[in-house]
mmCIF file of C-alpha atoms in Angstrom:
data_model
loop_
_atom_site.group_PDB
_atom_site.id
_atom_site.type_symbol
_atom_site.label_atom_id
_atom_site.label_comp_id
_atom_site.label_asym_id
_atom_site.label_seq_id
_atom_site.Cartn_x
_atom_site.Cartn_y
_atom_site.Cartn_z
ATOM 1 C CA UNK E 1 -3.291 169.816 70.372
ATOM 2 C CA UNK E 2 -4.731 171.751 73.478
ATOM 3 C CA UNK E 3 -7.608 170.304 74.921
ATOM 4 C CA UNK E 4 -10.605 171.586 75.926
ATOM 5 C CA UNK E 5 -13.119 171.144 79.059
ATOM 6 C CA UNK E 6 -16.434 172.365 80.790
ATOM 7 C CA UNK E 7 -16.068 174.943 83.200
ATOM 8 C CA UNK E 8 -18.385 172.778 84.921
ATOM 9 C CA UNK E 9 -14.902 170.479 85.742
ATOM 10 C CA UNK E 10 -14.127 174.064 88.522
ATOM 11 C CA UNK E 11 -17.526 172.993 90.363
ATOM 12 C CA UNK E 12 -16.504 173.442 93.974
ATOM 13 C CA UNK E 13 -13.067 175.268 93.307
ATOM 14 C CA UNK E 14 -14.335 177.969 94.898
ATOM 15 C CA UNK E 15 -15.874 176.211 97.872
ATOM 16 C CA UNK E 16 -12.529 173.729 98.174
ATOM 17 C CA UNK E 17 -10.684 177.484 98.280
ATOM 18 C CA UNK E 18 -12.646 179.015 100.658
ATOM 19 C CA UNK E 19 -12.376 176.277 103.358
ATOM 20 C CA UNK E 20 -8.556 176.315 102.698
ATOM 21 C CA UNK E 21 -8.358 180.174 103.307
ATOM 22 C CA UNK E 22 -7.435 180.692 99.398
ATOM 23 C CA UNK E 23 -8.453 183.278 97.559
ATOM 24 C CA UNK E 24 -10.186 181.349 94.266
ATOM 25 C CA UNK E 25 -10.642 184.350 92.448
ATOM 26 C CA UNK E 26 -7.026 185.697 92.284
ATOM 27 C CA UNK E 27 -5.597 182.137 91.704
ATOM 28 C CA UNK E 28 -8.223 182.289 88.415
ATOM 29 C CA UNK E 29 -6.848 185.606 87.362
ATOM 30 C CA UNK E 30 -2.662 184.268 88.065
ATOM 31 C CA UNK E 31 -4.058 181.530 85.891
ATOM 32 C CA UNK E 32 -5.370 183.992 83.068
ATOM 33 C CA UNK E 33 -8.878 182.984 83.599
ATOM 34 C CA UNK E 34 -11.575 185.747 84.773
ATOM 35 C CA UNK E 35 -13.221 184.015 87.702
ATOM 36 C CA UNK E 36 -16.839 184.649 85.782
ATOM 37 C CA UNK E 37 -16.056 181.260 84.539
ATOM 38 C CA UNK E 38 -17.530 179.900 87.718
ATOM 39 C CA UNK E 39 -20.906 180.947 86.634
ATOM 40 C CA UNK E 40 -20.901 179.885 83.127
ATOM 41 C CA UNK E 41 -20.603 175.860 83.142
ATOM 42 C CA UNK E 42 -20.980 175.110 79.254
ATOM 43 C CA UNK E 43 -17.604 177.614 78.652
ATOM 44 C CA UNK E 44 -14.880 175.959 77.093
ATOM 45 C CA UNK E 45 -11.539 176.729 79.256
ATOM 46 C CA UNK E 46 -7.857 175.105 78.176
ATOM 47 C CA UNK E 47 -7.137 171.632 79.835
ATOM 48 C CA UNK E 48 -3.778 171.947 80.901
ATOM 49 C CA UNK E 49 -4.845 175.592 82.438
ATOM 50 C CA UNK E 50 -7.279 174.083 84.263
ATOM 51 C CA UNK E 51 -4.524 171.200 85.750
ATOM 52 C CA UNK E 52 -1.979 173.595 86.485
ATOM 53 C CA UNK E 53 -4.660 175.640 88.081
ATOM 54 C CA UNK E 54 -5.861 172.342 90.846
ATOM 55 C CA UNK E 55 -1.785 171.518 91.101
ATOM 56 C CA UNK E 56 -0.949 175.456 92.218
ATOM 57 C CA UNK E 57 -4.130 175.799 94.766
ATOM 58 C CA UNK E 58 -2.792 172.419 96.482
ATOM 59 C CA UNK E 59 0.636 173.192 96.545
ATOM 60 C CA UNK E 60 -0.115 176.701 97.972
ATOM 61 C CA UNK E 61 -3.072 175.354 100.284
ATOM 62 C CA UNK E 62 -0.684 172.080 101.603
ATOM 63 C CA UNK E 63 -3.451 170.187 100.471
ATOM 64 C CA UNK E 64 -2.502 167.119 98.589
ATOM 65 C CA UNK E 65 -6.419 166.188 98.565
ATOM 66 C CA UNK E 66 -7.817 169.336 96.708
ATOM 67 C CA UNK E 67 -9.303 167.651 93.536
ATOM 68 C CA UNK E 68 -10.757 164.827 95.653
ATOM 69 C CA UNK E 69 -12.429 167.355 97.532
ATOM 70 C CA UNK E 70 -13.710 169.214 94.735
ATOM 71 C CA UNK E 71 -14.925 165.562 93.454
ATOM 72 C CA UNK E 72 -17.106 164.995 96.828
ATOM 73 C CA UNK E 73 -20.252 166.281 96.043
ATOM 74 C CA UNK E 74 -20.819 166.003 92.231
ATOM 75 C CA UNK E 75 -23.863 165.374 90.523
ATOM 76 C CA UNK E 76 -25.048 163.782 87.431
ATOM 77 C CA UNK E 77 -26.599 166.940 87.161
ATOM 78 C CA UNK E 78 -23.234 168.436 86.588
ATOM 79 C CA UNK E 79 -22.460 166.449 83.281
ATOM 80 C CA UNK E 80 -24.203 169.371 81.542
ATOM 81 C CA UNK E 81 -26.087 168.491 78.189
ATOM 82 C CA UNK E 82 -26.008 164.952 78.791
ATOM 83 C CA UNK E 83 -26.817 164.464 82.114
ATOM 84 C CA UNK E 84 -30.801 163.709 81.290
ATOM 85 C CA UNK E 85 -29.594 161.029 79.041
ATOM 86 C CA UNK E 86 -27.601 159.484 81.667
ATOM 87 C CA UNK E 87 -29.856 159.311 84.176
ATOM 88 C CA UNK E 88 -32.689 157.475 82.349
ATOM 89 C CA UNK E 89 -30.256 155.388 80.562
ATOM 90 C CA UNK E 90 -31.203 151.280 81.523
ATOM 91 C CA UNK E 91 -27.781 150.078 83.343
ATOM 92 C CA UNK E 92 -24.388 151.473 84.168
ATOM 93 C CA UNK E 93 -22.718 149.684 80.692
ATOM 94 C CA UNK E 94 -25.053 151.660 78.795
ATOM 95 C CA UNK E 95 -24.196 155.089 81.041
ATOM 96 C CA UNK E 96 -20.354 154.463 81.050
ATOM 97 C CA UNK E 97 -20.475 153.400 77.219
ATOM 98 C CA UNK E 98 -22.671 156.968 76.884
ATOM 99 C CA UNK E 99 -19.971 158.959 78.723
ATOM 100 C CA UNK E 100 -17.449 157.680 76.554
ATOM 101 C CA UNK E 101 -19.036 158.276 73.162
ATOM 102 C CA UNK E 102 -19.391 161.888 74.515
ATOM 103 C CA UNK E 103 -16.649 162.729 76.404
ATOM 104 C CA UNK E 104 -15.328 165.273 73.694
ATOM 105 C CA UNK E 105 -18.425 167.383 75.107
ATOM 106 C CA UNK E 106 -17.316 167.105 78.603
ATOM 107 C CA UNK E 107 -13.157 166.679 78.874
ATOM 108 C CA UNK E 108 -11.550 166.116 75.297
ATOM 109 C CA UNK E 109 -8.001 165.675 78.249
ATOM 110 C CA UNK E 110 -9.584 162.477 79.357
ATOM 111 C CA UNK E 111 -9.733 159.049 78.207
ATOM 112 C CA UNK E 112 -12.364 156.772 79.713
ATOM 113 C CA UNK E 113 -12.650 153.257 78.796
ATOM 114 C CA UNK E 114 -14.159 149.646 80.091
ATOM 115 C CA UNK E 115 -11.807 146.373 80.406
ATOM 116 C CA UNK E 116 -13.947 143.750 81.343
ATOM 117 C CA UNK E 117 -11.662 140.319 82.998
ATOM 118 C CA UNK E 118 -13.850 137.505 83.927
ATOM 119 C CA UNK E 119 -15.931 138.672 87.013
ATOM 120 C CA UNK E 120 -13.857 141.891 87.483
ATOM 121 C CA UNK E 121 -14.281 144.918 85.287
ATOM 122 C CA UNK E 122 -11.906 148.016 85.188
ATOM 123 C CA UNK E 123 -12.978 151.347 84.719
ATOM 124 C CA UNK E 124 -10.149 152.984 83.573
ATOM 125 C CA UNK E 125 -9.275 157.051 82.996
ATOM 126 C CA UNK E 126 -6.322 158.787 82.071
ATOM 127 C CA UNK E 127 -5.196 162.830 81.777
ATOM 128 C CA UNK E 128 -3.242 163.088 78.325
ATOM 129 C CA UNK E 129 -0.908 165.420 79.722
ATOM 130 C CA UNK E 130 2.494 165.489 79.461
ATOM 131 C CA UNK E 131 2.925 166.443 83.469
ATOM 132 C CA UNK E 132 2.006 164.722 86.870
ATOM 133 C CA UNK E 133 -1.941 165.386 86.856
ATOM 134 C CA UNK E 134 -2.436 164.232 90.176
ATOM 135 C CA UNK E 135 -5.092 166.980 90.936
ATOM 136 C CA UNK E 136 -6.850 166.384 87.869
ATOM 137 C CA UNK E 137 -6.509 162.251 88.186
ATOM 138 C CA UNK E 138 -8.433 162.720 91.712
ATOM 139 C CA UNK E 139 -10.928 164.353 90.638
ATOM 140 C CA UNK E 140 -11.879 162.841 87.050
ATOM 141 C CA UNK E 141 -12.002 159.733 88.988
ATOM 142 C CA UNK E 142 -13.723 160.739 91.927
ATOM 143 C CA UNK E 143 -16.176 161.987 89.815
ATOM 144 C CA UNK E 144 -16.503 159.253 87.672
ATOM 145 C CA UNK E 145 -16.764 157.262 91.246
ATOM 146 C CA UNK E 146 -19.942 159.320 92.070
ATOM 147 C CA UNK E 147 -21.476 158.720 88.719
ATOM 148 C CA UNK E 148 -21.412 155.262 89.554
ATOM 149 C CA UNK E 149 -22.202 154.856 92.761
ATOM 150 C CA UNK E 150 -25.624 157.778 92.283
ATOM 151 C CA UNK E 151 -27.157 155.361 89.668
ATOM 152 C CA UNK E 152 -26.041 152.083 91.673
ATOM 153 C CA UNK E 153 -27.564 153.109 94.687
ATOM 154 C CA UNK E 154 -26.624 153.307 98.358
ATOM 155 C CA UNK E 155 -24.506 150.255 99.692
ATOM 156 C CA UNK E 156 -22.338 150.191 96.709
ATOM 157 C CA UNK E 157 -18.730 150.446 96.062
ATOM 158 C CA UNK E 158 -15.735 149.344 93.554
ATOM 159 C CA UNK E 159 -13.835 146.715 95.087
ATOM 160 C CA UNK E 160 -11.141 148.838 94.609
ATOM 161 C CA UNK E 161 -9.894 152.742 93.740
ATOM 162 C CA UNK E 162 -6.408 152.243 92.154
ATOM 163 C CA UNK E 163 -4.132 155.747 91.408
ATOM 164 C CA UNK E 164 -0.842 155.548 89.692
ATOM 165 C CA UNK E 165 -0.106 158.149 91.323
ATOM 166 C CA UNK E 166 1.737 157.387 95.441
ATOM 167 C CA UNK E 167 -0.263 158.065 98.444
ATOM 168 C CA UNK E 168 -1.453 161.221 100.189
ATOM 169 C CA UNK E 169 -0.003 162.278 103.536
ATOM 170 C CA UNK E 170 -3.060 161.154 105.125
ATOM 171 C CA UNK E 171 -5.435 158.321 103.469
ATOM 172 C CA UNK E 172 -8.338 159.680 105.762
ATOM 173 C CA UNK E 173 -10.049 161.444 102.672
ATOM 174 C CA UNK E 174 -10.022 158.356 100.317
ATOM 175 C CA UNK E 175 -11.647 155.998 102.365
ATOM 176 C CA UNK E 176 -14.522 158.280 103.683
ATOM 177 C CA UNK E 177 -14.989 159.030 99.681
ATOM 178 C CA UNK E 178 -14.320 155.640 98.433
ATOM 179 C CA UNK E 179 -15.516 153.692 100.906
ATOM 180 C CA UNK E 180 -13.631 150.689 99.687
ATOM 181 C CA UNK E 181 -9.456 149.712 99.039
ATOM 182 C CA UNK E 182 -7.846 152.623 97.526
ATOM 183 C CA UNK E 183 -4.773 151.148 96.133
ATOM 184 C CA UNK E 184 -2.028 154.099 95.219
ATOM 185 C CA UNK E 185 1.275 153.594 93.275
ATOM 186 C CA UNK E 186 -0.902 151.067 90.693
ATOM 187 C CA UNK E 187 -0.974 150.118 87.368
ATOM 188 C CA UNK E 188 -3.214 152.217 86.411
ATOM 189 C CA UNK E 189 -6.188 155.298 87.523
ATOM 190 C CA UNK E 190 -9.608 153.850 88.016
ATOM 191 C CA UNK E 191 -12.352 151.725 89.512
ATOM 192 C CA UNK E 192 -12.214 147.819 89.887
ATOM 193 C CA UNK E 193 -16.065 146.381 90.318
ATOM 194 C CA UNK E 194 -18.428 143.382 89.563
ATOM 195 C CA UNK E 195 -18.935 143.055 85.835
ATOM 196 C CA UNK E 196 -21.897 142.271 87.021
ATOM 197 C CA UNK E 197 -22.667 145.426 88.179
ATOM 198 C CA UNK E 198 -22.555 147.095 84.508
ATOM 199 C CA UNK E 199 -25.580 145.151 84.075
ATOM 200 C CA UNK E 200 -27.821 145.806 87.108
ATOM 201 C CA UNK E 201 -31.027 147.783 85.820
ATOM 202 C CA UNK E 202 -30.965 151.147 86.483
ATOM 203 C CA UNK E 203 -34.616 151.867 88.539
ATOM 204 C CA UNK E 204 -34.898 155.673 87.562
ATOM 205 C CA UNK E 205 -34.258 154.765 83.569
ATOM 206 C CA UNK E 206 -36.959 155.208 81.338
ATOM 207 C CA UNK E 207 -36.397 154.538 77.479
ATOM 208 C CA UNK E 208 -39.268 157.417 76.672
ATOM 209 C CA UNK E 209 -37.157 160.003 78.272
ATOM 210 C CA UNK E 210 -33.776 158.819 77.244
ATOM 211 C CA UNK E 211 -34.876 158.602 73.284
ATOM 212 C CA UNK E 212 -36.027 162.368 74.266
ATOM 213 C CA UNK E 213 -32.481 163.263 75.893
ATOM 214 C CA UNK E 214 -30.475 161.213 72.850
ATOM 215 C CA UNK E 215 -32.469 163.187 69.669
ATOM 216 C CA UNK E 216 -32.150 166.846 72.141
ATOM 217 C CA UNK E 217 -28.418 165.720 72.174
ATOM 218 C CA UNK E 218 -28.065 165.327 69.089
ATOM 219 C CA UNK E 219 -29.403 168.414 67.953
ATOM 220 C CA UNK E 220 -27.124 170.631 69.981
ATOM 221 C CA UNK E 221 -24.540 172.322 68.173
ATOM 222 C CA UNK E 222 -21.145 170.775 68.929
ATOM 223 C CA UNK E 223 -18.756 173.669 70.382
ATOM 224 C CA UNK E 224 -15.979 170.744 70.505
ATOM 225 C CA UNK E 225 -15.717 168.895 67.108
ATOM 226 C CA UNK E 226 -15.433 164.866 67.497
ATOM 227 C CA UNK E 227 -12.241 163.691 65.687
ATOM 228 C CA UNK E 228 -10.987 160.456 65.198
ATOM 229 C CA UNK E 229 -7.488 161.816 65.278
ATOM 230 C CA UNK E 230 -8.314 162.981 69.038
ATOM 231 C CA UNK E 231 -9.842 159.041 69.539
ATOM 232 C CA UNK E 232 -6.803 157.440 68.655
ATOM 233 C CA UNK E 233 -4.847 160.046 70.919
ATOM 234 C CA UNK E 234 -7.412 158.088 73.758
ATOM 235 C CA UNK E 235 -7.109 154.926 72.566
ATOM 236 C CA UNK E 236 -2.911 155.723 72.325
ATOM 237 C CA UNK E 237 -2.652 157.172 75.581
ATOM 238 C CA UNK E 238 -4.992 154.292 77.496
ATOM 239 C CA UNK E 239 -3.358 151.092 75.354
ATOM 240 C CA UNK E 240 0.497 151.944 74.918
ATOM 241 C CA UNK E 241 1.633 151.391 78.221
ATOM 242 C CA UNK E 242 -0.004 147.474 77.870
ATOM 243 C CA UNK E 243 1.778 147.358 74.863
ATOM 244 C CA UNK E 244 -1.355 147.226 72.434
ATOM 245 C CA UNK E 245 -0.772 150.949 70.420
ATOM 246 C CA UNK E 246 -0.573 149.718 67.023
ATOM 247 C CA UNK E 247 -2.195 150.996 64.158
ATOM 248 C CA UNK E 248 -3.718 147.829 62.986
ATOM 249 C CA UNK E 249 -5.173 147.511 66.889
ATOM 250 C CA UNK E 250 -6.287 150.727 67.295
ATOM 251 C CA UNK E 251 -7.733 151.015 64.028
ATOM 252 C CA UNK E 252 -9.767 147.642 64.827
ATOM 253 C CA UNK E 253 -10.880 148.888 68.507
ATOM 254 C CA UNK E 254 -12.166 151.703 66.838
ATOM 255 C CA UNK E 255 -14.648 149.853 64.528
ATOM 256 C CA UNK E 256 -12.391 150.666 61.333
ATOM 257 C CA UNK E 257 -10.847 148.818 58.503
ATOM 258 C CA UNK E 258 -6.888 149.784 58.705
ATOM 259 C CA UNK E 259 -7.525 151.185 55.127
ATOM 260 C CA UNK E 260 -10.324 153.202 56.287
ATOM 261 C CA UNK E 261 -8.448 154.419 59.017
ATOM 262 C CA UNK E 262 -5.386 155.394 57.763
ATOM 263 C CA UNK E 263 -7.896 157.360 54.526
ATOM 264 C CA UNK E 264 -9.670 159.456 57.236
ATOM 265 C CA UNK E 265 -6.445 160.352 59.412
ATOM 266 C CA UNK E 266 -5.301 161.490 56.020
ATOM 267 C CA UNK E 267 -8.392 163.731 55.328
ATOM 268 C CA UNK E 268 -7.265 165.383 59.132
ATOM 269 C CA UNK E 269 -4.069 165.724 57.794
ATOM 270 C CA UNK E 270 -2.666 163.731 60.385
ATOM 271 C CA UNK E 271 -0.893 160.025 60.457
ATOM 272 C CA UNK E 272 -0.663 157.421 62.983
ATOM 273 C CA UNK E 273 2.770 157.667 63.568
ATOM 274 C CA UNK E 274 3.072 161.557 64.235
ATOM 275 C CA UNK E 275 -0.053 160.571 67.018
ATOM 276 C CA UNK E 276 1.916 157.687 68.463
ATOM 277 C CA UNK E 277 4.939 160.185 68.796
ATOM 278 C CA UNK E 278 3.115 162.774 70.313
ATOM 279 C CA UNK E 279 1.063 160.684 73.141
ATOM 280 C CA UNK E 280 5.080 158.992 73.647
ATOM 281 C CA UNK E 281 6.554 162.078 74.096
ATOM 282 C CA UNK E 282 4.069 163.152 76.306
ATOM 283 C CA UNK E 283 3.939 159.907 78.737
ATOM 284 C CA UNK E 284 7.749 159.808 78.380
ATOM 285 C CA UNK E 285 7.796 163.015 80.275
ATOM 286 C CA UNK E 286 5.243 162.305 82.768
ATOM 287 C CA UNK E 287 6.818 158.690 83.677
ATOM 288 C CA UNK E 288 9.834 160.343 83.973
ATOM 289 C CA UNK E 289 9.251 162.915 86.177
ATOM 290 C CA UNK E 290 7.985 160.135 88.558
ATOM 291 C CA UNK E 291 10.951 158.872 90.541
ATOM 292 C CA UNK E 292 8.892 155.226 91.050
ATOM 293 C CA UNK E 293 9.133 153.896 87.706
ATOM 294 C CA UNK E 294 12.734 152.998 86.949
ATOM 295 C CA UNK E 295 14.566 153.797 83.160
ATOM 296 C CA UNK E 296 14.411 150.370 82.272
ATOM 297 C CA UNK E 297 10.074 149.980 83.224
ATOM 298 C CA UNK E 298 9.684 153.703 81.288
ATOM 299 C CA UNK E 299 11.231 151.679 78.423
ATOM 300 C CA UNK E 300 8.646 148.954 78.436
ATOM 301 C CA UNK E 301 5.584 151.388 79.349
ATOM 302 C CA UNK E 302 6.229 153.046 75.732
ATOM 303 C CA UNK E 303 6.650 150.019 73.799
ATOM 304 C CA UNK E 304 10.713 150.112 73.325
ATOM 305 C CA UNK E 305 11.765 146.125 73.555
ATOM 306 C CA UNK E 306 15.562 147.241 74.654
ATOM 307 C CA UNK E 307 16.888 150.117 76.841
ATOM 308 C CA UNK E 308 19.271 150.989 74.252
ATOM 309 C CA UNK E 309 16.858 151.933 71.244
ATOM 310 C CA UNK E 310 14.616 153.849 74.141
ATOM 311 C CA UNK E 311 17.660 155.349 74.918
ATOM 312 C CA UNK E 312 18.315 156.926 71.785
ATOM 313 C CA UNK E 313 14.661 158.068 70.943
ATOM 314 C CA UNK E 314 14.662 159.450 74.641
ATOM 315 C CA UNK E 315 17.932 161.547 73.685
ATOM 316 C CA UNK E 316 16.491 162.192 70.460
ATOM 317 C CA UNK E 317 13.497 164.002 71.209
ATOM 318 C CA UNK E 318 14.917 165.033 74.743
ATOM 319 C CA UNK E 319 18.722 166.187 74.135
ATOM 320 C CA UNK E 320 19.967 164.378 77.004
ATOM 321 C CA UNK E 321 19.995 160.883 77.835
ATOM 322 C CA UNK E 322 17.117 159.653 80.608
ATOM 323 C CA UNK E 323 19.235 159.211 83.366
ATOM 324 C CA UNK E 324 20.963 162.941 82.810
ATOM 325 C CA UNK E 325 17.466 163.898 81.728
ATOM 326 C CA UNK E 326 15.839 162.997 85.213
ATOM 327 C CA UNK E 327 18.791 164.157 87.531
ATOM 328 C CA UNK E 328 18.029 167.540 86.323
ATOM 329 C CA UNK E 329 14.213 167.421 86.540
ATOM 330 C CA UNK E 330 14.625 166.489 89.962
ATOM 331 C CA UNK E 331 17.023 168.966 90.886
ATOM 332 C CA UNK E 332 14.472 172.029 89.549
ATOM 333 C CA UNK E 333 11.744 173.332 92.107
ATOM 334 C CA UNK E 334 8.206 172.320 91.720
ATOM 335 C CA UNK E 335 6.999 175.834 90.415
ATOM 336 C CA UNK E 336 9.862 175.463 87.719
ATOM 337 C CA UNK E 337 9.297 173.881 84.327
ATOM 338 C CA UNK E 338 9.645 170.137 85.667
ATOM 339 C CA UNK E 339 5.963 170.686 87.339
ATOM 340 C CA UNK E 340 5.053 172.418 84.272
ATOM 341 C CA UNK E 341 5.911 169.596 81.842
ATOM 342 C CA UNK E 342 8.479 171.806 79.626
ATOM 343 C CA UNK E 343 11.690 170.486 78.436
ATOM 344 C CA UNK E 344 14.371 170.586 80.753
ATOM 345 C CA UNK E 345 17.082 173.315 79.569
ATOM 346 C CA UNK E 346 20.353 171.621 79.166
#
């Protein structure tokens, strides 16, 4: 299923562009998009469009920073019809748990969600896409970053910015940004903080004007209809590589009985397993197209307890084995349907 997003996520494209010497408007147009689209924030535009837009304008620009750069000076302002909300909401647990019960207003590609351990908390966001994001990844969390940090205040900072993605040619960017450890080739995209920092009370919040913002919310017409097939694709995409995708889990995180939740995946006309499949296929491809994780960890990301029964989905749903399957990605250009996140012809 294509996902959609705000036009309000190509904030700065055209500013990034310009101070790159690249002409935003014609890259808009390659990409099928008119570049009106910069002036109308609330317009729904195709997700993976919109990534393969970022990934072109830094490979063309040489600028393996672009999204981070786009990400620099966002405002809550920018979160559209919920920004009010957010800003008068009483700490950042209630503003991050906000975000994430909208996010299918904002960026139905992204998957935001909180793992609290002990005194440490992770913030954690993915791209479901099939392909290397790493545009869209730097700026969904650099944006997410400046949430954060605009209600904490000045002085504060994660104690770390991990990316799963590996480092830039220059780190200069990311610390000015971040401001704190930015830890590349991780586990996993997001913020490490205080979990006591979810807590701290937010001094601009004011309950009169967020009950205001909630009910105006609410009233809007939703453009983007809330699923739960599309919230088990998040919880899918954000739990399967720690091993916890399965249906009885996912039906649990998402405050269901499993009878319930299989009943209203029925009424989509969808099941569990044809969503598991789907987010597998599509992380499949994306771990494989990254030369750091070896056959053998790809197994284990997506659940498979041997090589050889990963091995025979892989060839299955891929007509080649992984190994024969990656020497050829690698061997294509970046332009070519590796970057792209089709098959790879045989």
């Amino acid at each position: 299923m294509e996902g959609l997003v705000r036009a309000a996520a190509l904030t700065d494209f055209a500013e990034v562009s310009r101070s790159l010497g690249y002409d935003a408007a014609a890259a808009l147009r390659r990409a099928g998009l008119s570049p009106r689209v910069l002036d109308e924030p609330e317009m729904r535009l195709p997700a993976g469009v919109v990534m393969q837009l970022l990934e072109t304008a830094a490979r063309a620009t040489n600028c393996d920073t672009f999204g981070l750069r786009m990400a620099q000076s966002r405002q809550v302002s920018n979160f559209g019809a919920i920004s009010l909300l957010l800003t008068h909401l009483g700490t950042l647990r209630d503003v991050l748990t906000t975000t994430i019960e909208h996010l299918h207003l904002l960026n139905s590609a992204l998957a935001l969600q909180v793992e609290e351990n002990g005194p440490l908390v992770i913030v954690r966001e993915e791209v479901m896409s099939a392909s290397l994001a790493r545009q869209s990844v730097e700026l969904a969390i650099g944006v997410i970053y400046r949430l954060c940090a605009t209600l904490m205040g000045k002085g504060w900072h994660p104690r770390s910015v991990n990316f799963s993605h590996g480092a830039p040619a220059s780190g200069a960017l990311h610390r000015q940004v971040f401001q704190c450890p930015v830890i590349f080739d991780a586990e996993f995209n997001g913020l490490v903080c205080h979990a006591a920092d979810l807590d701290v009370p937010n001094p601009a919040a004011d309950p009169n004007l967020a009950r205001y913002a909630r009910a105006l919310l609410e009233s809007l017409p939703q453009s983007s209809p809330h699923t739960l097939s599309h919230d088990v694709r998040r919880t899918i995409y954000l739990s399967l590589p720690s091993g916890g995708a399965t249906c009885a889990w996912v039906a649990q995180s998402l405050g269901r009985s499993l009878r319930t939740f299989q009943r209203e995946l029925d009424q989509e006309g969808v099941s569990f397993s044809e969503l598991l499949a789907e987010v597998r296929t599509n992380l499949a491809r994306r771990y494989m197209e990254s030369p750091k994780y070896e056959v053998g960890q790809v197994a284990a990301l997506l659940g498979y307890s041997t090589h050889g029964a990963f091995t025979r989905w892989f060839a299955l749903q891929f007509g080649l084995p992984p190994t024969e399957w990656r020497r050829r990605a690698m061997a294509l250009e970046p332009s070519q349907d590796a970057r792209t996140g089709a098959a790879v012809p045989a």
